[in-house]
Amino acid sequence: MVSVKRKHLSDAGKEKPSKKVRTTPALPPNVSILKGEEPAFPRGGASVLTPLEHKQIQIQATRDVLFEQKAGNKSAPLDSGDEENEGDEDGVSVHASKPKGTLRKPKPKSREKKGAKALKENGIRIEGLSYARLVPGSIVLGQISQINRYDIALTLPNNLTGYIPLTLISDKITNDIAALAADVASDNESVGDSSDDVDLESLFSVGQYLRAYVVSTNTVTKSGGKGKKHIELSIHPRQANTGLSKSDLVVNSMVQASIQSIEDHGLIMDFALQDTTVRGFVSTKQLGDKMNYTKLKEGSVFLCLITGVNSSGKVINLSLHTKKLGELQKGGFLNDAPSVDALLPGSAVEVLVTQVTAVGIVGKVMGLLDVTADLIHSGVVLNKISLEQQYPIGSKIKARIICTFPTSGTKKLGISMLDHVTSLSSQSCLKGQENVAPTKLISVSTIVEKVKVIRVDPSVGLFVQVGIEAVPGFVHISRISDTKIEALSDSIGPYKIGSIHRGRVLGYNSMDGLFILSLEKKVLDLLFLRLEDVHVGQLVTGSIDKLIVTEKGLTGIIVKLSEDITGLVPDMHFADIRLQHPERKFKEGMSVKARVLSISLEKRQMRLTLKKSLVNSDAEIWNSYETLSADMEAPGTLINVHPAGAVVQFYGPVRAFLPVSEMSETYIKDPRDHFKVGQVVNVHIVSVDPTEKRMIVSCRDPTIFGEAQQEALKKLRPGALVSGTISEITEQEIVIELAGVGLKSNLPIEHLADGSEQKCRGMAKKLRVGQQLEGLMVLNILESKRLVKLTKKPSLLKASESGTLLSTFDEVTVGTEVPGFVTNITSSGVYVHYAGDLTGLLLKGHLNDDIAKLPNFGLRQNQSISARILSIDETQQRFLLTQKEPKTRESGNAGNKAGFLGGDRTLLNPADDSLVSVDDITFGKLTKAKIIAVKATQLNVQLSDNVQGRVDVSSAFDSWEDIKDHKHPLKIFQKGQVIPVRVLGIHDSRNHRFLPITHRDKAPVFELSAKPMKQNENELDVLNLSKVHPDSTWVAFVNNVADDHVWVNISPNVRGRIRAMDLCDDLSLLGNLDANFPVGSALRTRVLKVDNASGRLDLTARSETSSLLTFAGLSKGLILPARVTKINERSVIVQLSKALSAPIHLTDMADDYSLAIPASYAKNQIVRVCIRDLDVPNKRMFLSTRPSVVLSSSLPVKDPEITSVSQLKVNDVVRGFIKGIGDNGLFVILGRNTTAFVRISDLSDSYLKEWKDSFQVDQLVEGKIIEVDSDLNQVLMSLKRSNMDRDYQAPLTYHRLKLGQILTGKVRKVEDFGVFIVVDNSANVSGLCHRSEMAEKRVIDVKKLYSEGDIVKAKVLKIDLEKRRVAFGLKASYFEEIEGGDVVSDDEDSDGMEGVQFNLNDQGRSDDEGMDDAETDLGNVQYLNRNDDEADKIAHVVMRPKPMTSDGVETTTKKGLNTGGFDWSLSMMDEGANEDSPETDSEEPKLKKKKRKKAEIKIDRTGELDANGPQSVADFERLLMGQPNSSYLWLSYMAFQLELSELEKAREIAERAVRSINNRDGTSEDLVNVWVGYLNLENTYGTDETLEEVFRRVCEHNDPEEMHNRLTSIYIQSGKTDKADSLLITMTKKFSQNPKIWLNYATFLFDTLSDPSRARALLPRAMQSMPPRAHLDLTSKFGAFEFRSPSGDPERGRTIFEGLLSAFPKRLDLWNVLLDLEIKQGDKDTVRRLFGRVTGADLKPRKAKFFFKRWLEWEMKEGTGKTQESVKAKAAEYVKKQMPKGKEGEDEE
C-alpha cells in the first residue's frame, strides 16, 4: 500500500468543526463499523494517529450524533434544499428547492436550521451538482451530446450542459487554428472562418465520455431577452488533469490524454503534466473494435485507463477498449493511490457506505475520503425499494467519480452508481431485438399522454414513468403547473404517487439517464418547442418582434413564433410587390401569417416569407429535388435575373434555372426588362436531375399544348411519313409545323440529304419560310419537350419503305446491315443513331481501314452511315456495330489454336520432340522453336502449334561482332527456320517485360533467348537494371524513336534512353532519326547514369572523346552539332554538350535576314553550328548557323556577316534588326559587335507624329550608311527611301492632286456627316467624304459603315487649294470602270478582296420578298491584314442584298463573313449552280462575273491553307472553327500574333481559348496547356501585376498545386530564380502536407541557388508539417541530396544516414540507398566498410545472399582478386553460422 502525505490524510480523515449544525433524525451509531476498516493510506504499515487521538475522535463523533438527535426532535420535516443548493433551469439539481441563477451568501445559523433538508452526517452534506455549485476550477465527468462547428456540447450530471470551444481542446488543435489564422491573415482575407479546416466531427464522437474543467460560468443576455446561463469547459489534458503528478499515474486510474502522434503500432499520448518526459502509449490492440485506427487524428482527446507503468515511470500503458474501461466487477477500479489528487472524475472506486438518507448516500473511499451520491445517481429512481434497502450501511459498492466540490468545506467527491456511467457507455433501451438510444423512442418535444408519478421529492419535483421501462423522467417543481406550487406530497394531492398526467418532453440528459418533462399547460399548447419542430414550407403564425432598420431603410423583420424561436423575413419577401414605405405597414407586436422558406439548424436560423402568393398557395412544397418530377407546377421567387435567364428559389435548398427561351411564348430580348428580383412566378418543371441538384423550369403556358396536340403526339410513331410547313430556318435546323395537328418539329439541315455538308446547306438555302415540305419521316418523339424530330435522308426513307428501319430494340438482329446516322464521335468509336432514340456503338477497330486513321475517322455529326450489327447485349439493351466483313470459319478456327481449350495442356506438333505438355516448359529449359515471323525487334516463334513464343532482338546475339547488318540485325533469320532457344519466362505485353513461369494464363507467350552463349551456360543469369553500372558498355537495340531521343533495349527487361545528341559522332545522321536509326537497329552504347529507384537508364552511343566536349577544346571555325533548348524572339539557345550552351542571334541565323526567324526552329531540333568567335575570359562563344559558314554554300549572300565597323563604308545599303528604341532615335544591330544609330530626322521622308509606334524591337529594317567613325566605333544610318531608291517619288501634296484621281487611304475620323480620309504616301493630305457620297442609297448611320483605320479607295471630287480642303467620293459607281472601263482583273480582285470580312446579320438575309433595300446593314465591312504597299490594290466593295425590290429588280448578294471555312451567307452552297446557270441579269453582268471569280479564288486559298498551314489571321480563324479544342492551334495563333508584336491581341486570343475549350470533366489537357502558355506569355512580355492576375485565375480553374509547380518551372527556365524562390516558400505553406513540395524546394536550393544551408533548414520544417510516417523517407532523401548535389556535403549525408540506421537498423532499403550513394562517391574503403557492416548484421539468408552477391559483383569490378576471395570467405563463414538453424536456413540458402 502506497503511503499518502499527512496533509491529505488530515483533510480526509478529520472533520473540522462546523458552525452549521444540520438537524437529522435519530440514527443508529455506525462508528464501530469504521473502526474495523483498514485505512487506505498508511505510512510505515500503521495508522498515523495515536490511540489517544482515535479515542478523542470517537468521543467527539458520539457527542455530535447525540446533539443532532436532540435537535432533530425540534426540527421541521426534512427539506432537501438550502440557499446554497439552488439550481437553475438550464441545469436543475434534483435537490434544489427552486431554480436560481446566482449563488447567495449563507444565511444566519437560525435561518439555516429552519427547514433544512441537506443532511450532514459527521459534517458531510449530500448535495447534487448545480449551476450555483459549479465554479471555475470544478472538475466534472461529462458525455458528448452534440458536435457543432465551433464547439462541443458536453452533457453534465444533474441536467447541466457545458460547451467546449475550439481553443480549449489540445495544443495541436490550438496550433492548427493559429496557423490557419496566420495563413488567412497573410492573404489579406478574413480570419473569421479560419476554423473551417478543423473538423471536430472527425476528432470526437457523440456519446464519448470526457473529463472537463470548468473555466467560467456566466449569464448571456440577449437584447430584450431572458438571460441564459453558459458554462465554458476545457478538456485540455493540462486542466483536466489538474493536480496530477507523475507519481499519481497508477494502474486502474483514469487519465485524460491527447494524441501526440500516430505510429504504426499504436498512439503516443500526451498528458500535459509538468514532467514533460512522461508519455502514454496505446497499442492498436487496446483500441477496441468500435474505434477505427485509420480515422484517428492528432489532437484528439480521450479519457484513458492506465493499465501499466514501465520501470522508469516514463511510459504509461493506456487502454481505450470499452470493455476494459467498464469492467468494474473484475477489479477494474482504483484500490490504492499515492494521494487524493489521483482521485479525479472518471476513475472507478470501491465505496464503503457510511450513511444512507432519503436523498442520497454518503460513503468513504479507501477508508478516508468522503463521497456522496444524490438520489438520481444512486440508481434507485425506478426501484420500489428504498435507498436503505438497496445500500445497507457498511456494504461496499462500485461507483465512478463524476464531480468535485471545490466550495465544500471538506474534501469530497460526487459519485454515480448508474450502470451506463460506471461502464462508460451510452444508455440504451430495447426496441424489438435491437438496442437503441432512448431519444429514438421518444424524441424531444414529444407530448406523452400518460406520465405516471413514481417518486416525489416534496421540494424538488416528480420522478415519472414516460413509457420506457428503463428510462425514467423528471419534472421540476417549477415545471409542474402554470401556477406556483410550494410543496408536494407523495400521498395526497393531484401529484401523488401513481397519478397520471399529460406532459411534454423538454430534453434528455444522457448522464442522468432521465427525460426532462413539463406538465405546464402553456408548454403543452406551444406549437413549436424548438427549431427542429418547424418544417420548411409550413404555414406559421407569429408576431413581429423587431424591425431591422439600416441606412437603406427597413431591410428585415424578426417574427417571433414562440418563446425561443424567431425567424427573419428579408425585404425581398415583405410583399408580392416592392413596398415604398414598408415601415408604415409593419409595426412591432403585429400578428402576421408567414410561410417558412428555409431552416439552418447549424446556424439556428430560419427565413420566412410574407408574400401572399406564397403564403396562400395550395401548391405542393418543393423542398427536395428527390420528390420532384417533370410537369409539376408551383410558384417560386426570382433571386437573380441576367440576360441568359433567371434563378428561381423555392423552399429549402431547391433552386432552378429559368432560361430566357422558357420565360414567355413570345420573344424576349433582355429578361431584365420584364422580370425583377423578388418577383413571384408560376413555373412548371421541364427537367430535374436530383443527383446533380439541377432543375430547369418554364413559365410558358403548358395548356397551350391542348388535348388535340397531345392526342396527335401520342399517335405519331417513329418511321411515319408526314408533311409540314416551314415556320423558321436557323443556322443548324429547320422548324416545321406539321400539317393538320399543329405540332412543332425540328429537321436538322444535315438531314436534308445523304451527301456532303455543302450539299445539305445548298438545299437549305433554296428553302423559304412558308414553303410546304413533303416526304418527311418521323425520327424520334420527345414527349417531355413536346417535340418531334424529322429526317429527309433518302437512306432512312428507303429503309422505312422496305421495313428495315430500326426503331425498337426488339428489331435489332445480329448480322443485318442497317442505315443510320452519326450522333457522336469519340476517340474510341462512333455512336450511330436510328429511329426511336435507338443508338448503337461502332468501335474504332470495326471501322473501315481507310477511315480508321483519319481525324474523327473522316466522319461528322448527322452524317449518313451504314453498318452491320455485330453483337447484342440483351441485359443492358445495347448493341455493337461493324463495317468489316465477317471472318471465314477457317480463320476463326485458326484463332482458337492459341489457347488451351477444355483444360487440355498437351502440346500439338512441338518443335522439340522431347516436349509433351506445356508443363514441360520450365525456367532455363533448353529447347527448340520454329520461326513464324521476323519483325524489326523480335522473332515470333512457335514451340508447338498451340504455344507461342518470342525472341527479343537483344536476346539473339552474344556480341557486336555477331551482328552482320547493324540496321536490320534480324535479317539473318528466315521464316520456318528452327533455332535452339532457352526459356526465360512469360512475356508481359503490357509492361514490355517478362514474368516468372508461375504467371501463366490460358494462352501464354514465352520469352526466349537465342544467344549461343546462353545455350552453354549451366545457370541462367537474367539481367536486370541493378546489374547495370555506369561506364559499362552494352549492345543496345532501338525500340522506339521520339523527337529528341530514342528508346533502346539491352535485354528484354532492361530499357534505356539515348538523347539524339548522343546517338553518333556524325551530325549529318541526326537530321532524320527514323531513317538512320530505324526500330530494331543495333548500337554500341556506354552507360551514363543508372537510377534504380525510378528505373531510369541513360546511355550514349558517341565515342568517349567526342562526348567529353569542354570549353578548352573549342576553337574558331569548329563546326559542331547542337540541340535547340530554348527559343525566344531574338535568339535561339542551343546546347553543344552537357556543360556548354550558347545563343544564336538574329544576325547569325541566315544569309538572308528575312529568313532569320527564331520561330522556324523547334525545340530539341539538331542543327549544325559554327563557332565564329570565343570570349575566353568570360567563357562565352558566338555561334552561327549561316549556310555560307556551316555548309560552305555557294549561294549568294544577301546580308553579309559584319564583324566590325571597319567593314562598313559610307553609302552602303545594309539591313539590320532594331535593337532598341530611344528618345532620340533607333539602335539597329548590323552584326554581333556592330550597332548603328538612326536619328529621328533620318527615319522617314514623311512626317511621323507618333514615330515610336511605327517601329518595334527586332523589326527588320533597311538603311543607308551615312557616317562611319572607326575610332569611336560609331555608325550613323538613314532609313529614308529617298536616300536608297533612285525611282523614289516624293510624298503626294495638295498641289499634285487632280480632279477625278483615284487614291487609296485610311479613315482618320468618323463623324455623323461623313468620314475624314488620309491619303496614302502623302504629306499628310486629308479630306472629307460626305455621307451623301458614300453609297448609291441614302446612308443613315455613317458609323455602321466605317470605323477609324479602315482602308478605302476614294475619288477626288473637289479641291480647294487655298483652304487646303479636298472632297472625296466612295460610291461604287465611281469605280465600275477603271482605266478605260476594263473590269477588275483576277489578280486585282484577289488582292483587293483578301482579308475583307462581310458580317451579314439577319437584316441582310433575303428570306422575305418584301424586304426593303434600306434594311441592308453596310456597316460591318472590315479590311484585315493590309499594309501600305497593298493599299493601291484594294477595291472598293459594295454589299447589296438580294431581295425582290418594289420595282421587281433582283439585286446581287455578296458573300458573307468567311470564318473558319464556314460562309455565314451560305453563298458557297450556290457555287456550283451559279457556275452552270446562265447569266439572266443583263444589267449587272460585271458584278456577277466578279462574284464568281471571288468564289474560285477562295477555294484555291483553302487548298493552299491545307498544304502550307495557317499563314494569316483568317487562316487561324478557319481552322479554329473546326478544331476549337486544339491547344496547339490556339498557342500557334498566340505565337503568330507575338511575331507581329501584337501583345494585346495575343492576350485576347488566350482569353478566347480558355473560354472556348471544352472542359466538361475538369481535366482537359488542352485547357491546361493554354493556361500554361498564357503564364509564359505574361512572364516574358507582361508585368508582375498581369502575371499575378492570370496566375490567380489559373489557380481558380485548375489544380492549384499543379499550377504552382508549372509557374515555378517557368520562373526557373526564364532565370527568375528570386521569384521561383518566393513562390516555393508560398507552396511550402499552402501544400505543406505534400512531401514533393519540400523535396522540389530542396532540389532548387541545392542545385539552382547552390544554397545548401537554406536547403538543410527545410528538413526540420518539413518534419513538423508532415505526418510522422513520412519522416523516414523525407530524411533519407535529404541525406541523398548531400551526396548528389554539387553544393552538398557527403560527410553530412553520412551523418544523416548513420542516425537513421541506428534508429532503424533493419530497414535494408536504407542500407541499399547508402550503398548506392557511396559507390557513386568512389571511396572504395568506405564502400567495403559499409558492405561489412550490413553483412555482419543479423540478416535472413535471402537478404544476406543479396548483399554478398552485390558486394562480390562490386569487388569484381573495382577490387582485386584478394578482396574478392575475402568476400567469398565471409559469405562461407555466414553460411556456416546459419547451418545449425536447421532446414529453414538451408532452404533459404
PDB file of N, CA and C in Angstrom, residues 136-183:
ATOM      1  N   PRO A 136     -15.571  27.982 -11.347  1.00  0.00           N
ATOM      2  CA  PRO A 136     -14.304  27.761 -12.052  1.00  0.00           C
ATOM      3  C   PRO A 136     -13.337  26.968 -11.184  1.00  0.00           C
ATOM      4  N   GLY A 137     -12.771  25.943 -11.765  1.00  0.00           N
ATOM      5  CA  GLY A 137     -11.900  25.045 -11.035  1.00  0.00           C
ATOM      6  C   GLY A 137     -12.539  23.705 -10.756  1.00  0.00           C
ATOM      7  N   SER A 138     -13.863  23.627 -10.876  1.00  0.00           N
ATOM      8  CA  SER A 138     -14.532  22.350 -10.692  1.00  0.00           C
ATOM      9  C   SER A 138     -14.147  21.410 -11.823  1.00  0.00           C
ATOM     10  N   ILE A 139     -14.077  20.130 -11.482  1.00  0.00           N
ATOM     11  CA  ILE A 139     -13.786  19.104 -12.482  1.00  0.00           C
ATOM     12  C   ILE A 139     -14.949  18.141 -12.487  1.00  0.00           C
ATOM     13  N   VAL A 140     -15.430  17.821 -13.677  1.00  0.00           N
ATOM     14  CA  VAL A 140     -16.655  17.035 -13.779  1.00  0.00           C
ATOM     15  C   VAL A 140     -16.550  16.073 -14.950  1.00  0.00           C
ATOM     16  N   LEU A 141     -17.215  14.955 -14.835  1.00  0.00           N
ATOM     17  CA  LEU A 141     -17.273  13.978 -15.919  1.00  0.00           C
ATOM     18  C   LEU A 141     -18.493  14.267 -16.780  1.00  0.00           C
ATOM     19  N   GLY A 142     -18.313  14.259 -18.098  1.00  0.00           N
ATOM     20  CA  GLY A 142     -19.419  14.552 -18.994  1.00  0.00           C
ATOM     21  C   GLY A 142     -19.408  13.642 -20.207  1.00  0.00           C
ATOM     22  N   GLN A 143     -20.492  13.748 -20.957  1.00  0.00           N
ATOM     23  CA  GLN A 143     -20.654  12.922 -22.161  1.00  0.00           C
ATOM     24  C   GLN A 143     -21.031  13.831 -23.313  1.00  0.00           C
ATOM     25  N   ILE A 144     -20.338  13.651 -24.450  1.00  0.00           N
ATOM     26  CA  ILE A 144     -20.598  14.500 -25.614  1.00  0.00           C
ATOM     27  C   ILE A 144     -22.005  14.230 -26.144  1.00  0.00           C
ATOM     28  N   SER A 145     -22.795  15.302 -26.248  1.00  0.00           N
ATOM     29  CA  SER A 145     -24.167  15.172 -26.764  1.00  0.00           C
ATOM     30  C   SER A 145     -24.331  15.783 -28.139  1.00  0.00           C
ATOM     31  N   GLN A 146     -23.457  16.730 -28.485  1.00  0.00           N
ATOM     32  CA  GLN A 146     -23.594  17.385 -29.793  1.00  0.00           C
ATOM     33  C   GLN A 146     -22.256  17.977 -30.191  1.00  0.00           C
ATOM     34  N   ILE A 147     -21.920  17.829 -31.485  1.00  0.00           N
ATOM     35  CA  ILE A 147     -20.674  18.391 -32.031  1.00  0.00           C
ATOM     36  C   ILE A 147     -21.065  19.469 -33.027  1.00  0.00           C
ATOM     37  N   ASN A 148     -20.734  20.698 -32.686  1.00  0.00           N
ATOM     38  CA  ASN A 148     -21.074  21.827 -33.539  1.00  0.00           C
ATOM     39  C   ASN A 148     -19.862  22.247 -34.353  1.00  0.00           C
ATOM     40  N   ARG A 149     -20.038  23.321 -35.094  1.00  0.00           N
ATOM     41  CA  ARG A 149     -18.968  23.785 -35.980  1.00  0.00           C
ATOM     42  C   ARG A 149     -17.813  24.378 -35.194  1.00  0.00           C
ATOM     43  N   TYR A 150     -18.151  25.101 -34.114  1.00  0.00           N
ATOM     44  CA  TYR A 150     -17.117  25.817 -33.376  1.00  0.00           C
ATOM     45  C   TYR A 150     -16.949  25.335 -31.939  1.00  0.00           C
ATOM     46  N   ASP A 151     -17.803  24.451 -31.468  1.00  0.00           N
ATOM     47  CA  ASP A 151     -17.661  23.969 -30.099  1.00  0.00           C
ATOM     48  C   ASP A 151     -18.304  22.600 -29.962  1.00  0.00           C
ATOM     49  N   ILE A 152     -18.152  22.036 -28.758  1.00  0.00           N
ATOM     50  CA  ILE A 152     -18.702  20.720 -28.444  1.00  0.00           C
ATOM     51  C   ILE A 152     -19.598  20.881 -27.225  1.00  0.00           C
ATOM     52  N   ALA A 153     -20.820  20.322 -27.301  1.00  0.00           N
ATOM     53  CA  ALA A 153     -21.742  20.335 -26.167  1.00  0.00           C
ATOM     54  C   ALA A 153     -21.490  19.092 -25.337  1.00  0.00           C
ATOM     55  N   LEU A 154     -21.241  19.304 -24.017  1.00  0.00           N
ATOM     56  CA  LEU A 154     -20.946  18.206 -23.103  1.00  0.00           C
ATOM     57  C   LEU A 154     -22.046  18.136 -22.054  1.00  0.00           C
ATOM     58  N   THR A 155     -22.741  17.005 -22.019  1.00  0.00           N
ATOM     59  CA  THR A 155     -23.786  16.798 -21.018  1.00  0.00           C
ATOM     60  C   THR A 155     -23.135  16.485 -19.681  1.00  0.00           C
ATOM     61  N   LEU A 156     -23.571  17.237 -18.633  1.00  0.00           N
ATOM     62  CA  LEU A 156     -23.015  17.074 -17.289  1.00  0.00           C
ATOM     63  C   LEU A 156     -24.077  16.484 -16.380  1.00  0.00           C
ATOM     64  N   PRO A 157     -23.723  16.008 -15.194  1.00  0.00           N
ATOM     65  CA  PRO A 157     -24.727  15.483 -14.261  1.00  0.00           C
ATOM     66  C   PRO A 157     -25.730  16.554 -13.847  1.00  0.00           C
ATOM     67  N   ASN A 158     -26.923  16.088 -13.416  1.00  0.00           N
ATOM     68  CA  ASN A 158     -27.983  16.944 -12.902  1.00  0.00           C
ATOM     69  C   ASN A 158     -28.464  17.960 -13.936  1.00  0.00           C
ATOM     70  N   ASN A 159     -28.653  17.473 -15.168  1.00  0.00           N
ATOM     71  CA  ASN A 159     -29.253  18.255 -16.257  1.00  0.00           C
ATOM     72  C   ASN A 159     -28.504  19.549 -16.552  1.00  0.00           C
ATOM     73  N   LEU A 160     -27.196  19.505 -16.463  1.00  0.00           N
ATOM     74  CA  LEU A 160     -26.373  20.641 -16.860  1.00  0.00           C
ATOM     75  C   LEU A 160     -25.719  20.345 -18.203  1.00  0.00           C
ATOM     76  N   THR A 161     -25.426  21.405 -18.941  1.00  0.00           N
ATOM     77  CA  THR A 161     -24.734  21.267 -20.223  1.00  0.00           C
ATOM     78  C   THR A 161     -23.661  22.332 -20.317  1.00  0.00           C
ATOM     79  N   GLY A 162     -22.454  21.922 -20.652  1.00  0.00           N
ATOM     80  CA  GLY A 162     -21.357  22.855 -20.846  1.00  0.00           C
ATOM     81  C   GLY A 162     -20.871  22.826 -22.283  1.00  0.00           C
ATOM     82  N   TYR A 163     -20.079  23.808 -22.637  1.00  0.00           N
ATOM     83  CA  TYR A 163     -19.610  23.930 -24.013  1.00  0.00           C
ATOM     84  C   TYR A 163     -18.095  24.089 -24.032  1.00  0.00           C
ATOM     85  N   ILE A 164     -17.474  23.316 -24.924  1.00  0.00           N
ATOM     86  CA  ILE A 164     -16.016  23.306 -25.055  1.00  0.00           C
ATOM     87  C   ILE A 164     -15.646  24.040 -26.336  1.00  0.00           C
ATOM     88  N   PRO A 165     -15.009  25.196 -26.273  1.00  0.00           N
ATOM     89  CA  PRO A 165     -14.611  25.899 -27.513  1.00  0.00           C
ATOM     90  C   PRO A 165     -13.418  25.219 -28.174  1.00  0.00           C
ATOM     91  N   LEU A 166     -13.149  25.617 -29.407  1.00  0.00           N
ATOM     92  CA  LEU A 166     -12.057  25.011 -30.190  1.00  0.00           C
ATOM     93  C   LEU A 166     -10.700  25.176 -29.524  1.00  0.00           C
ATOM     94  N   THR A 167     -10.518  26.300 -28.818  1.00  0.00           N
ATOM     95  CA  THR A 167      -9.192  26.607 -28.291  1.00  0.00           C
ATOM     96  C   THR A 167      -8.901  25.939 -26.965  1.00  0.00           C
ATOM     97  N   LEU A 168      -9.856  25.179 -26.416  1.00  0.00           N
ATOM     98  CA  LEU A 168      -9.655  24.526 -25.120  1.00  0.00           C
ATOM     99  C   LEU A 168      -9.746  23.020 -25.267  1.00  0.00           C
ATOM    100  N   ILE A 169      -9.145  22.490 -26.332  1.00  0.00           N
ATOM    101  CA  ILE A 169      -9.186  21.042 -26.570  1.00  0.00           C
ATOM    102  C   ILE A 169      -7.805  20.438 -26.388  1.00  0.00           C
ATOM    103  N   SER A 170      -6.849  20.889 -27.179  1.00  0.00           N
ATOM    104  CA  SER A 170      -5.483  20.381 -27.067  1.00  0.00           C
ATOM    105  C   SER A 170      -4.552  21.361 -27.747  1.00  0.00           C
ATOM    106  N   ASP A 171      -3.251  21.206 -27.459  1.00  0.00           N
ATOM    107  CA  ASP A 171      -2.256  22.109 -28.063  1.00  0.00           C
ATOM    108  C   ASP A 171      -2.239  21.964 -29.572  1.00  0.00           C
ATOM    109  N   LYS A 172      -2.403  20.749 -30.081  1.00  0.00           N
ATOM    110  CA  LYS A 172      -2.378  20.514 -31.524  1.00  0.00           C
ATOM    111  C   LYS A 172      -3.491  21.289 -32.223  1.00  0.00           C
ATOM    112  N   ILE A 173      -4.702  21.229 -31.689  1.00  0.00           N
ATOM    113  CA  ILE A 173      -5.838  21.947 -32.310  1.00  0.00           C
ATOM    114  C   ILE A 173      -5.600  23.449 -32.228  1.00  0.00           C
ATOM    115  N   THR A 174      -5.128  23.920 -31.086  1.00  0.00           N
ATOM    116  CA  THR A 174      -4.880  25.357 -30.932  1.00  0.00           C
ATOM    117  C   THR A 174      -3.828  25.840 -31.922  1.00  0.00           C
ATOM    118  N   ASN A 175      -2.766  25.073 -32.082  1.00  0.00           N
ATOM    119  CA  ASN A 175      -1.715  25.463 -33.039  1.00  0.00           C
ATOM    120  C   ASN A 175      -2.224  25.448 -34.463  1.00  0.00           C
ATOM    121  N   ASP A 176      -3.058  24.463 -34.791  1.00  0.00           N
ATOM    122  CA  ASP A 176      -3.618  24.419 -36.154  1.00  0.00           C
ATOM    123  C   ASP A 176      -4.463  25.649 -36.434  1.00  0.00           C
ATOM    124  N   ILE A 177      -5.264  26.050 -35.458  1.00  0.00           N
ATOM    125  CA  ILE A 177      -6.120  27.228 -35.649  1.00  0.00           C
ATOM    126  C   ILE A 177      -5.259  28.475 -35.797  1.00  0.00           C
ATOM    127  N   ALA A 178      -4.212  28.573 -34.995  1.00  0.00           N
ATOM    128  CA  ALA A 178      -3.333  29.735 -35.097  1.00  0.00           C
ATOM    129  C   ALA A 178      -2.639  29.778 -36.454  1.00  0.00           C
ATOM    130  N   ALA A 179      -2.222  28.611 -36.941  1.00  0.00           N
ATOM    131  CA  ALA A 179      -1.566  28.571 -38.253  1.00  0.00           C
ATOM    132  C   ALA A 179      -2.531  28.947 -39.355  1.00  0.00           C
ATOM    133  N   LEU A 180      -3.760  28.464 -39.258  1.00  0.00           N
ATOM    134  CA  LEU A 180      -4.756  28.819 -40.271  1.00  0.00           C
ATOM    135  C   LEU A 180      -5.039  30.312 -40.245  1.00  0.00           C
ATOM    136  N   ALA A 181      -5.156  30.856 -39.043  1.00  0.00           N
ATOM    137  CA  ALA A 181      -5.424  32.289 -38.935  1.00  0.00           C
ATOM    138  C   ALA A 181      -4.270  33.098 -39.515  1.00  0.00           C
ATOM    139  N   ALA A 182      -3.048  32.639 -39.274  1.00  0.00           N
ATOM    140  CA  ALA A 182      -1.892  33.362 -39.816  1.00  0.00           C
ATOM    141  C   ALA A 182      -1.862  33.300 -41.328  1.00  0.00           C
ATOM    142  N   ASP A 183      -2.186  32.120 -41.902  1.00  0.00           N
ATOM    143  CA  ASP A 183      -2.199  31.986 -43.363  1.00  0.00           C
ATOM    144  C   ASP A 183      -3.261  32.871 -43.979  1.00  0.00           C
TER     145      ASP A 183
END
